[in-house]
């Protein structure tokens, strides 16, 4: 029963997705949660004459499906098509074995604006859980649909949704003459609206988002060696911000938006520094003959976790920071196995995702900081670059599948898994954006 | 080094010729031999030196033709099998202070991308250190790491990975 349900989810999903011509990225759920919440989503009524520019209902349905926590009822099984609370007969819906029902409508307003109205019901209790009426421009239709998904998700899961977010990533394509093209791109978390913000024939890597979501810092080998760049993704204005001799790598934006932690080797070997972006001032964090790299901030801005092989092989270490200065000793964080690297900290500061080697295979693992509980989340063996969703529910990462580089996402409890693959080329280096600030 | 060679050449000629014509005077033996020896020696050296720069770097039988150093997994230790090759490069560079190289550091695809860039750099820095200890000046060497970004072998097994864990010695203009 559940296997059939999962199968129909995947098929249904692909059909829905092919209707969306924007996406170069396709998302397949490879493992759904058993006991995913059955939910009825009735196609929103549309009162306009022309075709609705965005299929709002299918965006919401795809979002909820993609979280792995919901099992939307197929359209053909819907017993009726209400779009107003008064039209709902709860007894009928109870017979379908759904706990929740979503109905709504989209209207075209006089000034070329749209209004999306929706209501979420608890079918058993016959009560409305939440409902909103949101005005938006044509351009904002997709975003508003994602916001509706977020509201529904939070109402039922008790956790903020992460559907109205974006991802940054790097794609690599090989031309016929064997030359590679690297594209740094950003897209909505469902893969729509891909925008290429930087193109190069030389390697590009390590994108990191500013906390306000307006800038991305990244490493590019445009001049033949690694240098750090900072781009305003709206104005496209780009600045080279670190070009020391040796490495200018592994940037990580501080939660207060003022600093970039980064890796430089100008003083002999790879060490971690903090750059005050405005003032262009550097402070040094590590002083060790070992490799120190891949810094990432604690969400309160009061510490860094980084990769160091000072203990013989790569492991994660932590150091307290105040402002941009070191405020304590470096202490070791990971002891499981001989290789732990590339930390990503959850937004509540309680979990650290990392690349962990076990039996020669590289997996994504999560360590719970308070309990030190350690879980390996993936079965694939060439995983890298984990990045937490801003609601802490999922980790996106890069991996290999059928000899291609793809992205994948796994829920923090390991129960939900997805594959995100591109039409052509390899994709890698994902970075999940912060929540959007209004 | 060169003077010793000259002397040996001269000595060699002297010994050979003194073995042949016992009736010839020493003066006769010496002067032409010495002149020849010295001239031959100098000419030979001059020829080798002028064309030697192009010859040695392009000579497939010379140790200078080996431009790639390979590494064990997770390691930046230079294996002893490369000592001679690196000594040859060091010697060449020390003799040609206007020649510079780029040392490109690389790693195989496994593990973390940024850590691999630092690992590639450490491998190249190891080679750099070995060269500078043997008389190469700092300004003749530039170190650039590509981590796992520029593999030469595309497979996902040890036969590919072992080819990608490397430092490449790139001569300018080559």
Coordinates of C-alpha atoms in Angstrom, one line a residue:
Chain A
X1 CA 0.0 0.0 0.0
X2 CA 2.7 2.4 1.0
X3 CA 5.0 1.3 -1.9
X4 CA 2.2 2.0 -4.3
X5 CA 1.5 5.3 -2.7
X6 CA 5.2 6.3 -3.0
X7 CA 5.2 5.2 -6.6
X8 CA 2.2 7.2 -7.4
X9 CA 3.8 10.2 -5.7
X10 CA 6.8 10.0 -7.9
X11 CA 4.9 9.6 -11.1
X12 CA 2.4 12.3 -10.1
X13 CA 5.3 14.5 -9.2
X14 CA 7.1 14.0 -12.5
X15 CA 3.9 14.8 -14.4
X16 CA 3.4 17.9 -12.4
X17 CA 6.9 18.9 -12.9
X18 CA 7.0 18.5 -16.7
X19 CA 4.2 21.1 -16.8
X20 CA 6.7 23.6 -15.5
X21 CA 8.9 24.7 -18.3
X22 CA 11.2 26.9 -16.2
X23 CA 13.0 24.1 -14.4
X24 CA 16.3 22.8 -15.7
X25 CA 16.4 21.0 -12.3
X26 CA 14.3 17.9 -11.6
X27 CA 13.6 16.7 -8.2
X28 CA 12.7 13.1 -7.4
X29 CA 11.7 11.9 -4.0
X30 CA 13.6 8.7 -3.5
X31 CA 12.4 7.9 0.0
X32 CA 9.2 9.3 1.5
X33 CA 8.2 9.1 5.1
X34 CA 6.1 6.2 6.0
X35 CA 3.0 7.6 7.6
X36 CA 3.2 10.8 5.6
X37 CA 0.2 12.8 6.3
X38 CA -2.6 12.3 3.7
X39 CA -3.8 15.7 2.6
X40 CA -6.4 16.8 0.1
X41 CA -5.4 19.8 -1.9
X42 CA -8.3 21.0 -4.1
X43 CA -7.2 22.9 -7.2
X44 CA -7.7 26.5 -6.4
X45 CA -10.5 28.2 -8.3
X46 CA -9.4 30.8 -10.9
X47 CA -11.8 33.5 -11.8
X48 CA -9.8 35.1 -14.6
X49 CA -10.4 34.7 -18.4
X50 CA -6.8 34.0 -19.5
X51 CA -4.7 31.2 -18.1
X52 CA -3.3 31.7 -14.7
X53 CA 0.5 32.6 -15.2
X54 CA 1.6 30.2 -12.5
X55 CA -0.1 26.9 -11.5
X56 CA -0.4 27.9 -7.8
X57 CA -2.0 24.7 -6.7
X58 CA 0.6 22.5 -8.2
X59 CA 3.4 24.6 -6.7
X60 CA 1.8 24.1 -3.2
X61 CA 1.2 20.4 -3.8
X62 CA 4.8 19.9 -5.1
X63 CA 6.2 21.8 -2.1
X64 CA 4.3 19.7 0.5
X65 CA 5.1 16.4 -1.4
X66 CA 8.8 17.3 -1.6
X67 CA 9.0 17.7 2.1
X68 CA 8.3 14.0 2.3
X69 CA 5.9 14.6 5.1
X70 CA 2.7 14.9 3.1
X71 CA 0.9 12.5 0.8
X72 CA -1.5 14.6 -1.4
X73 CA -4.5 12.7 -2.7
X74 CA -4.6 12.4 -6.5
X75 CA -6.9 14.9 -8.2
X76 CA -9.2 12.2 -9.6
X77 CA -10.0 11.0 -6.1
X78 CA -11.2 14.4 -4.9
X79 CA -14.9 14.1 -4.2
X80 CA -15.7 17.7 -4.8
X81 CA -14.0 21.0 -5.6
X82 CA -15.0 23.6 -3.0
X83 CA -13.1 26.9 -2.9
X84 CA -14.9 28.4 0.0
X85 CA -15.4 27.1 3.6
X86 CA -19.1 27.2 3.2
X87 CA -19.0 24.7 0.4
X88 CA -17.1 22.1 2.5
X89 CA -18.9 19.0 3.7
X90 CA -16.6 17.4 6.3
X91 CA -18.4 14.1 6.4
X92 CA -17.6 13.5 2.7
X93 CA -14.0 14.3 3.2
X94 CA -13.7 12.1 6.3
X95 CA -14.7 9.2 4.1
X96 CA -11.5 9.7 2.1
X97 CA -9.3 9.1 5.1
X98 CA -7.6 12.5 4.9
X99 CA -6.8 14.5 8.1
X100 CA -6.5 17.8 6.3
X101 CA -8.0 19.7 3.5
X102 CA -6.7 22.7 1.6
X103 CA -9.0 24.8 -0.6
X104 CA -8.5 28.2 -2.2
X105 CA -8.9 30.6 -5.0
X106 CA -6.9 33.0 -7.1
X107 CA -8.4 36.3 -8.3
X108 CA -7.2 38.9 -10.8
X109 CA -7.6 42.3 -9.3
X110 CA -8.2 45.6 -11.1
X111 CA -4.6 46.9 -11.0
X112 CA -3.2 43.7 -12.5
X113 CA -2.5 42.4 -9.1
X114 CA -3.5 38.9 -7.9
X115 CA -5.0 37.7 -4.7
X116 CA -4.4 34.2 -3.4
X117 CA -6.8 33.1 -0.7
X118 CA -6.6 29.7 1.0
X119 CA -8.0 27.8 3.9
X120 CA -6.6 24.8 5.8
X121 CA -9.1 22.5 7.6
X122 CA -8.8 19.8 10.1
X123 CA -11.3 17.3 8.6
X124 CA -11.8 15.3 11.8
X125 CA -12.5 18.2 14.0
X126 CA -14.3 20.1 11.2
X127 CA -12.4 23.3 12.1
X128 CA -10.3 25.8 10.1
X129 CA -6.7 25.7 11.3
X130 CA -5.5 28.7 9.3
X131 CA -6.4 30.8 6.3
X132 CA -5.0 33.9 4.6
X133 CA -5.7 36.2 1.7
X134 CA -2.5 37.5 0.2
X135 CA -2.1 40.1 -2.6
X136 CA 0.8 39.8 -5.0
X137 CA 2.1 40.9 -8.4
X138 CA 2.3 38.6 -11.3
X139 CA 6.0 38.2 -10.7
X140 CA 5.3 37.3 -7.1
X141 CA 2.9 34.5 -7.7
X142 CA 5.4 31.7 -7.3
X143 CA 6.8 33.2 -4.2
X144 CA 3.4 33.7 -2.7
X145 CA 2.5 30.1 -3.4
X146 CA 5.6 29.0 -1.6
X147 CA 4.6 31.2 1.3
X148 CA 1.2 29.4 1.4
X149 CA 3.1 26.1 1.6
X150 CA 5.2 27.5 4.4
X151 CA 2.1 28.5 6.4
X152 CA 0.4 25.1 5.9
X153 CA 3.6 23.3 6.8
X154 CA 4.1 25.2 10.0
X155 CA 0.4 24.8 11.0
X156 CA 0.6 21.0 10.7
X157 CA 4.3 20.3 11.6
X158 CA 4.9 23.0 14.2
X159 CA 8.1 23.9 12.4
X160 CA 8.6 26.9 10.0
X161 CA 8.6 25.8 6.4
X162 CA 11.5 26.4 4.0
X163 CA 9.7 26.5 0.7
X164 CA 10.1 30.2 0.2
X165 CA 13.9 29.9 0.0
X166 CA 16.6 29.6 -2.6
X167 CA 19.7 27.5 -3.3
X168 CA 23.0 28.5 -4.9
X169 CA 25.1 25.9 -6.7
X170 CA 27.7 25.4 -9.3
X171 CA 27.1 23.5 -12.6
X172 CA 29.9 22.2 -14.8
X173 CA 29.4 21.4 -18.4
X174 CA 31.9 20.0 -20.9
X175 CA 31.8 21.5 -24.4
X176 CA 32.7 19.5 -27.5
X177 CA 36.3 20.6 -27.4
X178 CA 36.6 19.2 -23.8
X179 CA 36.6 22.7 -22.3
X180 CA 34.6 23.1 -19.1
X181 CA 32.1 25.8 -18.4
X182 CA 31.5 26.6 -14.8
X183 CA 28.2 28.4 -13.9
X184 CA 27.4 29.8 -10.5
X185 CA 23.6 29.8 -10.3
X186 CA 20.8 30.5 -7.9
X187 CA 17.3 29.1 -8.1
X188 CA 14.2 28.8 -6.0
X189 CA 14.3 25.8 -3.7
X190 CA 12.0 23.9 -6.1
X191 CA 14.5 24.5 -8.9
X192 CA 12.5 27.2 -10.7
X193 CA 13.8 30.6 -11.8
X194 CA 17.4 29.5 -12.3
X195 CA 19.6 32.6 -12.7
X196 CA 23.3 32.3 -13.6
X197 CA 25.2 34.9 -11.8
X198 CA 28.8 34.0 -12.8
X199 CA 30.3 32.1 -15.7
X200 CA 33.8 30.9 -16.1
X201 CA 36.1 28.5 -18.0
X202 CA 38.0 28.2 -14.7
X203 CA 36.9 26.5 -11.5
X204 CA 34.3 28.2 -9.3
X205 CA 33.4 26.9 -5.9
X206 CA 32.3 27.5 -2.3
X207 CA 29.3 29.9 -2.7
X208 CA 28.1 31.4 0.6
X209 CA 25.1 33.6 1.2
X210 CA 25.0 36.8 3.2
X211 CA 22.4 36.7 6.0
X212 CA 20.2 39.2 4.2
X213 CA 20.2 37.0 1.1
X214 CA 21.4 39.8 -1.1
X215 CA 25.1 38.8 -1.7
X216 CA 27.0 35.8 -2.5
X217 CA 30.7 35.3 -1.9
X218 CA 32.6 32.6 -3.8
X219 CA 36.0 31.3 -4.9
X220 CA 36.9 31.7 -8.6
X221 CA 40.1 30.8 -10.5
X222 CA 39.5 33.5 -13.1
X223 CA 43.0 34.7 -13.1
X224 CA 44.5 31.2 -12.9
X225 CA 44.5 30.9 -9.1
X226 CA 41.9 30.9 -6.3
X227 CA 40.6 34.3 -5.3
X228 CA 37.5 35.5 -3.4
X229 CA 34.7 37.5 -5.0
X230 CA 31.6 39.1 -3.6
X231 CA 28.6 39.8 -5.7
X232 CA 25.3 41.7 -5.1
X233 CA 22.9 39.3 -6.8
X234 CA 20.4 42.1 -7.7
X235 CA 22.8 44.7 -9.1
X236 CA 25.3 42.0 -10.2
X237 CA 28.1 44.3 -9.0
X238 CA 31.1 42.1 -8.3
X239 CA 34.2 42.9 -6.2
X240 CA 37.3 40.9 -5.7
X241 CA 37.8 40.9 -2.0
X242 CA 40.7 38.7 -1.3
X243 CA 43.7 38.1 -3.5
X244 CA 46.6 37.2 -1.2
X245 CA 49.4 34.9 -2.3
X246 CA 48.4 31.3 -2.0
X247 CA 44.9 30.4 -1.0
X248 CA 41.9 32.7 -0.8
X249 CA 39.3 30.0 -0.1
X250 CA 36.4 28.6 1.9
X251 CA 34.4 31.8 2.6
X252 CA 31.8 31.8 5.3
X253 CA 29.5 34.8 6.0
X254 CA 29.0 35.7 9.7
X255 CA 25.4 35.8 11.0
X256 CA 25.7 39.6 11.6
X257 CA 26.6 40.1 8.0
X258 CA 29.8 42.0 8.7
X259 CA 32.5 39.4 8.4
X260 CA 33.7 36.6 6.2
X261 CA 35.7 33.8 7.8
X262 CA 38.1 32.4 5.2
X263 CA 41.2 30.4 4.5
X264 CA 44.4 32.0 3.5
X265 CA 47.9 30.6 3.2
X266 CA 49.8 33.8 2.9
X267 CA 51.6 33.3 6.2
X268 CA 53.0 29.9 5.2
X269 CA 50.2 27.3 5.3
X270 CA 46.4 27.2 5.2
X271 CA 45.0 29.1 8.2
X272 CA 41.7 30.6 9.1
X273 CA 41.2 34.3 9.2
X274 CA 38.2 36.7 9.7
X275 CA 37.8 39.6 7.3
X276 CA 35.8 42.7 8.2
X277 CA 34.3 43.3 4.8
X278 CA 33.6 47.0 5.1
X279 CA 36.9 47.9 6.8
X280 CA 38.9 45.4 4.8
X281 CA 40.7 44.3 8.0
X282 CA 41.9 40.8 8.7
X283 CA 42.3 39.0 12.0
X284 CA 44.0 35.7 12.3
X285 CA 42.2 32.7 14.0
X286 CA 44.5 29.7 13.7
X287 CA 48.2 29.3 14.0
X288 CA 49.2 25.8 13.3
X289 CA 51.4 23.8 10.9
X290 CA 48.4 21.7 10.0
X291 CA 45.8 22.4 7.4
X292 CA 43.0 24.6 8.9
X293 CA 40.2 25.4 6.5
X294 CA 36.4 25.2 5.9
X295 CA 35.3 27.6 8.7
X296 CA 31.6 27.9 9.4
X297 CA 29.9 30.1 12.0
X298 CA 27.8 29.2 15.0
X299 CA 24.4 30.8 14.5
X300 CA 25.0 33.2 17.5
X301 CA 28.2 34.5 15.8
X302 CA 30.2 33.6 18.9
X303 CA 32.3 30.8 17.4
X304 CA 33.6 28.9 14.4
X305 CA 33.7 25.3 13.6
X306 CA 36.4 24.3 11.1
X307 CA 38.3 21.4 9.6
X308 CA 41.9 20.8 10.8
X309 CA 44.2 17.9 10.4
X310 CA 46.3 18.9 13.4
X311 CA 45.4 15.6 15.0
X312 CA 46.7 13.6 12.1
X313 CA 43.7 13.5 9.8
X314 CA 40.8 15.9 9.1
X315 CA 38.5 16.4 12.1
X316 CA 36.2 19.2 13.2
X317 CA 37.3 21.7 15.8
X318 CA 35.6 24.6 17.5
X319 CA 36.9 28.0 18.7
X320 CA 35.1 30.8 20.5
X321 CA 35.0 34.2 18.7
X322 CA 34.1 37.6 19.9
X323 CA 33.5 40.1 17.1
X324 CA 36.3 39.0 14.8
X325 CA 38.8 38.0 17.4
X326 CA 39.6 34.6 18.9
X327 CA 38.1 34.3 22.4
X328 CA 39.4 30.9 23.7
X329 CA 41.2 27.7 22.9
X330 CA 40.7 25.5 19.9
X331 CA 38.9 22.4 21.0
X332 CA 38.3 19.2 19.1
X333 CA 34.7 18.4 18.3
X334 CA 34.7 15.0 16.4
X335 CA 36.2 11.7 17.4
X336 CA 34.2 9.2 15.4
X337 CA 36.3 7.7 12.6
X338 CA 39.4 9.1 10.9
X339 CA 37.9 11.8 8.6
X340 CA 35.3 14.4 9.5
X341 CA 35.2 17.7 7.5
X342 CA 33.2 20.5 6.0
X343 CA 30.8 21.3 8.9
X344 CA 27.4 23.0 8.5
X345 CA 25.6 24.1 11.6
X346 CA 21.8 23.9 12.0
X347 CA 20.1 27.3 12.6
X348 CA 19.3 26.4 16.2
X349 CA 23.0 25.7 16.8
X350 CA 22.3 22.2 18.1
X351 CA 23.4 20.0 15.2
X352 CA 26.4 19.9 12.9
X353 CA 26.3 18.2 9.5
X354 CA 29.6 17.0 8.1
X355 CA 31.4 14.8 5.6
X356 CA 32.3 11.6 7.4
X357 CA 34.3 8.7 6.1
X358 CA 33.4 5.2 7.1
X359 CA 35.0 2.1 5.4
X360 CA 36.4 4.3 2.7
X361 CA 33.0 5.7 1.8
X362 CA 32.2 9.4 2.3
X363 CA 28.8 10.0 3.8
X364 CA 26.9 12.9 5.3
X365 CA 26.6 12.6 9.0
X366 CA 24.9 14.7 11.7
X367 CA 26.2 15.2 15.2
X368 CA 23.8 16.4 17.9
X369 CA 26.0 18.8 19.9
X370 CA 24.2 18.6 23.3
X371 CA 24.1 14.7 23.4
X372 CA 27.1 14.0 21.1
X373 CA 24.8 11.6 19.3
X374 CA 26.2 10.7 15.8
X375 CA 24.1 9.6 12.9
X376 CA 25.1 8.7 9.3
X377 CA 22.4 10.0 7.1
X378 CA 23.3 8.7 3.6
X379 CA 24.2 5.5 1.9
X380 CA 25.9 7.0 -1.1
X381 CA 29.7 7.0 -0.9
X382 CA 31.0 10.2 -2.6
X383 CA 29.0 12.8 -0.6
X384 CA 30.3 16.3 0.1
X385 CA 29.3 19.9 0.9
X386 CA 26.4 19.6 3.3
X387 CA 24.2 22.7 3.8
X388 CA 21.4 23.0 6.3
X389 CA 18.0 24.4 5.3
X390 CA 17.2 27.6 7.2
X391 CA 14.5 25.8 9.2
X392 CA 16.9 23.0 10.1
X393 CA 14.7 20.3 8.7
X394 CA 16.8 19.1 5.8
X395 CA 20.4 19.0 4.6
X396 CA 21.2 19.5 0.9
X397 CA 24.5 18.1 -0.3
X398 CA 26.4 17.1 -3.4
X399 CA 26.9 13.5 -4.5
X400 CA 27.4 11.2 -7.5
X401 CA 24.7 9.3 -9.3
X402 CA 25.0 7.4 -12.5
X403 CA 28.4 8.9 -13.1
X404 CA 27.2 12.4 -12.8
X405 CA 27.4 15.0 -10.1
X406 CA 24.0 15.7 -8.6
X407 CA 22.5 17.4 -5.5
X408 CA 20.5 15.5 -3.0
X409 CA 18.6 16.4 0.2
X410 CA 18.0 14.3 3.3
X411 CA 15.8 15.2 6.3
X412 CA 17.7 15.5 9.5
X413 CA 16.2 12.3 10.8
X414 CA 17.2 10.5 7.6
X415 CA 13.7 9.5 6.8
X416 CA 13.1 11.6 3.7
X417 CA 15.5 11.6 0.7
X418 CA 15.5 13.5 -2.6
X419 CA 17.6 13.7 -5.7
X420 CA 18.0 17.0 -7.6
X421 CA 19.5 16.5 -11.0
X422 CA 20.2 18.8 -13.9
X423 CA 19.4 18.2 -17.6
X424 CA 23.1 18.3 -18.6
X425 CA 26.4 18.5 -16.8
X426 CA 27.3 18.1 -13.2
X427 CA 26.0 20.1 -10.3
X428 CA 27.8 20.6 -7.0
X429 CA 28.6 23.0 -4.1
X430 CA 25.0 23.7 -2.9
X431 CA 24.3 26.5 -0.4
X432 CA 20.8 26.9 1.0
X433 CA 19.8 30.5 1.4
X434 CA 18.7 32.1 4.6
X435 CA 15.0 32.9 5.1
X436 CA 14.0 35.8 2.9
X437 CA 13.7 39.1 4.7
X438 CA 10.7 41.0 3.6
Chain B
X1 CA 82.0 20.7 -11.2
X2 CA 82.9 21.9 -14.7
X3 CA 86.6 22.4 -13.9
X4 CA 86.9 18.9 -12.5
X5 CA 85.4 17.6 -15.7
X6 CA 87.9 19.6 -17.8
X7 CA 90.8 18.3 -15.8
X8 CA 89.6 14.8 -16.1
X9 CA 89.2 15.2 -19.9
X10 CA 92.7 16.6 -20.2
X11 CA 94.1 13.9 -17.9
X12 CA 92.3 11.3 -19.9
X13 CA 93.7 12.5 -23.2
X14 CA 97.2 12.7 -21.7
X15 CA 97.0 9.2 -20.4
X16 CA 95.7 7.8 -23.7
X17 CA 98.3 9.6 -25.8
X18 CA 101.2 8.9 -23.5
X19 CA 100.3 5.3 -23.8
X20 CA 100.6 5.5 -27.7
X21 CA 103.7 7.2 -29.0
X22 CA 106.5 6.6 -26.5
X23 CA 109.1 8.4 -28.8
X24 CA 107.1 11.6 -28.8
X25 CA 108.4 14.3 -26.4
X26 CA 106.3 15.3 -23.5
X27 CA 106.1 18.8 -24.8
X28 CA 104.8 17.5 -28.1
X29 CA 102.4 15.3 -26.3
X30 CA 101.2 17.9 -23.9
X31 CA 100.8 21.0 -25.9
X32 CA 98.5 19.7 -28.6
X33 CA 96.7 17.5 -26.2
X34 CA 96.3 20.3 -23.7
X35 CA 95.2 22.7 -26.3
X36 CA 93.0 20.2 -27.9
X37 CA 91.8 19.0 -24.6
X38 CA 91.0 22.4 -23.3
X39 CA 89.6 23.6 -26.6
X40 CA 87.6 20.4 -27.1
X41 CA 86.5 20.6 -23.5
X42 CA 85.5 24.3 -23.8
X43 CA 83.8 23.9 -27.1
X44 CA 82.0 20.8 -26.0
X45 CA 80.9 22.6 -22.8
X46 CA 79.8 25.6 -24.8
X47 CA 77.8 23.5 -27.2
X48 CA 76.2 21.7 -24.4
X49 CA 75.4 24.9 -22.5
X50 CA 73.9 26.8 -25.3
X51 CA 71.7 24.1 -26.8
X52 CA 71.7 22.3 -23.4
X53 CA 68.8 24.4 -22.1
X54 CA 66.5 23.3 -24.8
X55 CA 68.1 19.8 -25.0
X56 CA 67.8 18.9 -21.3
X57 CA 64.2 20.0 -20.9
X58 CA 63.1 18.4 -24.1
X59 CA 65.2 15.3 -23.7
X60 CA 62.9 12.4 -23.1
X61 CA 65.7 10.4 -21.5
X62 CA 66.6 13.1 -19.0
X63 CA 65.2 13.0 -15.5
X64 CA 64.0 16.5 -16.3
X65 CA 61.4 15.0 -18.5
X66 CA 59.5 13.7 -15.5
X67 CA 57.2 16.5 -14.5
X68 CA 54.7 14.8 -12.3
X69 CA 55.2 13.7 -8.7
X70 CA 52.5 11.3 -7.3
X71 CA 51.3 10.9 -3.8
X72 CA 49.8 8.3 -1.5
X73 CA 46.2 8.8 -0.3
X74 CA 45.7 11.5 2.3
X75 CA 49.5 12.1 2.2
X76 CA 51.7 14.9 1.2
X77 CA 55.0 13.0 1.9
X78 CA 57.3 12.9 -1.1
X79 CA 58.2 9.3 -1.8
X80 CA 62.0 8.5 -2.0
X81 CA 61.6 7.4 -5.6
X82 CA 61.3 11.0 -6.7
X83 CA 64.4 12.3 -5.0
X84 CA 66.6 12.0 -8.1
X85 CA 64.0 13.6 -10.4
X86 CA 63.6 16.5 -8.0
X87 CA 67.4 16.9 -7.6
X88 CA 67.7 17.1 -11.4
X89 CA 65.0 19.9 -11.5
X90 CA 66.6 21.7 -8.6
X91 CA 70.0 21.5 -10.3
X92 CA 68.6 22.8 -13.6
X93 CA 66.7 25.7 -11.9
X94 CA 69.7 26.6 -9.8
X95 CA 71.8 26.8 -12.9
X96 CA 69.2 28.8 -14.7
X97 CA 68.0 31.5 -12.3
X98 CA 65.9 33.2 -15.0
X99 CA 63.8 30.1 -15.4
X100 CA 60.7 29.8 -13.3
X101 CA 58.2 27.1 -12.7
X102 CA 54.7 26.7 -11.4
X103 CA 54.0 23.8 -9.0
X104 CA 50.4 22.7 -9.4
X105 CA 49.0 20.8 -6.5
X106 CA 46.2 18.3 -7.0
X107 CA 44.1 15.8 -5.0
X108 CA 41.7 13.0 -5.9
X109 CA 38.0 13.6 -5.8
X110 CA 37.2 11.9 -2.5
X111 CA 36.3 13.9 0.6
X112 CA 35.8 17.6 1.0
X113 CA 36.5 19.9 -1.8
X114 CA 38.1 22.8 0.1
X115 CA 40.2 20.5 2.3
X116 CA 41.4 19.0 -1.0
X117 CA 42.6 22.4 -2.2
X118 CA 44.6 22.8 1.0
X119 CA 46.0 19.3 0.6
X120 CA 47.0 20.0 -3.0
X121 CA 48.8 23.1 -1.8
X122 CA 50.6 21.2 0.9
X123 CA 51.8 18.7 -1.6
X124 CA 53.1 21.4 -3.9
X125 CA 54.7 23.3 -1.0
X126 CA 56.5 20.1 -0.1
X127 CA 58.0 19.9 -3.5
X128 CA 58.8 23.6 -3.3
X129 CA 60.7 23.1 -0.1
X130 CA 62.8 20.3 -1.5
X131 CA 63.7 22.5 -4.5
X132 CA 64.6 25.6 -2.4
X133 CA 66.8 23.5 -0.1
X134 CA 68.8 22.5 -3.2
X135 CA 69.5 26.0 -4.3
X136 CA 66.4 27.2 -6.2
X137 CA 65.3 30.7 -5.3
X138 CA 61.9 31.5 -4.0
X139 CA 61.0 33.8 -6.8
X140 CA 61.5 31.0 -9.3
X141 CA 58.6 29.0 -7.9
X142 CA 54.9 29.7 -7.8
X143 CA 52.6 27.3 -6.0
X144 CA 48.9 27.0 -7.2
X145 CA 46.6 24.3 -5.9
X146 CA 43.6 23.0 -7.8
X147 CA 42.5 20.5 -5.3
X148 CA 40.2 18.0 -7.1
X149 CA 39.2 20.5 -9.8
X150 CA 41.6 19.3 -12.5
X151 CA 41.6 15.5 -12.6
X152 CA 43.6 13.8 -15.4
X153 CA 41.7 10.6 -14.9
X154 CA 37.9 10.6 -14.7
X155 CA 37.2 7.2 -13.1
X156 CA 35.9 6.6 -9.6
X157 CA 38.4 4.0 -8.5
X158 CA 41.9 3.8 -7.2
X159 CA 43.5 3.5 -10.7
X160 CA 42.0 7.0 -11.5
X161 CA 42.5 8.4 -8.0
X162 CA 46.2 7.5 -7.9
X163 CA 46.8 9.5 -11.1
X164 CA 45.1 12.5 -9.8
X165 CA 47.0 12.8 -6.5
X166 CA 49.9 14.7 -7.9
X167 CA 52.1 17.8 -8.2
X168 CA 52.9 19.0 -11.7
X169 CA 56.0 20.9 -12.5
X170 CA 55.3 23.4 -15.2
X171 CA 58.1 25.3 -16.8
X172 CA 57.3 28.8 -18.2
X173 CA 57.1 28.8 -22.0
X174 CA 56.8 25.0 -22.1

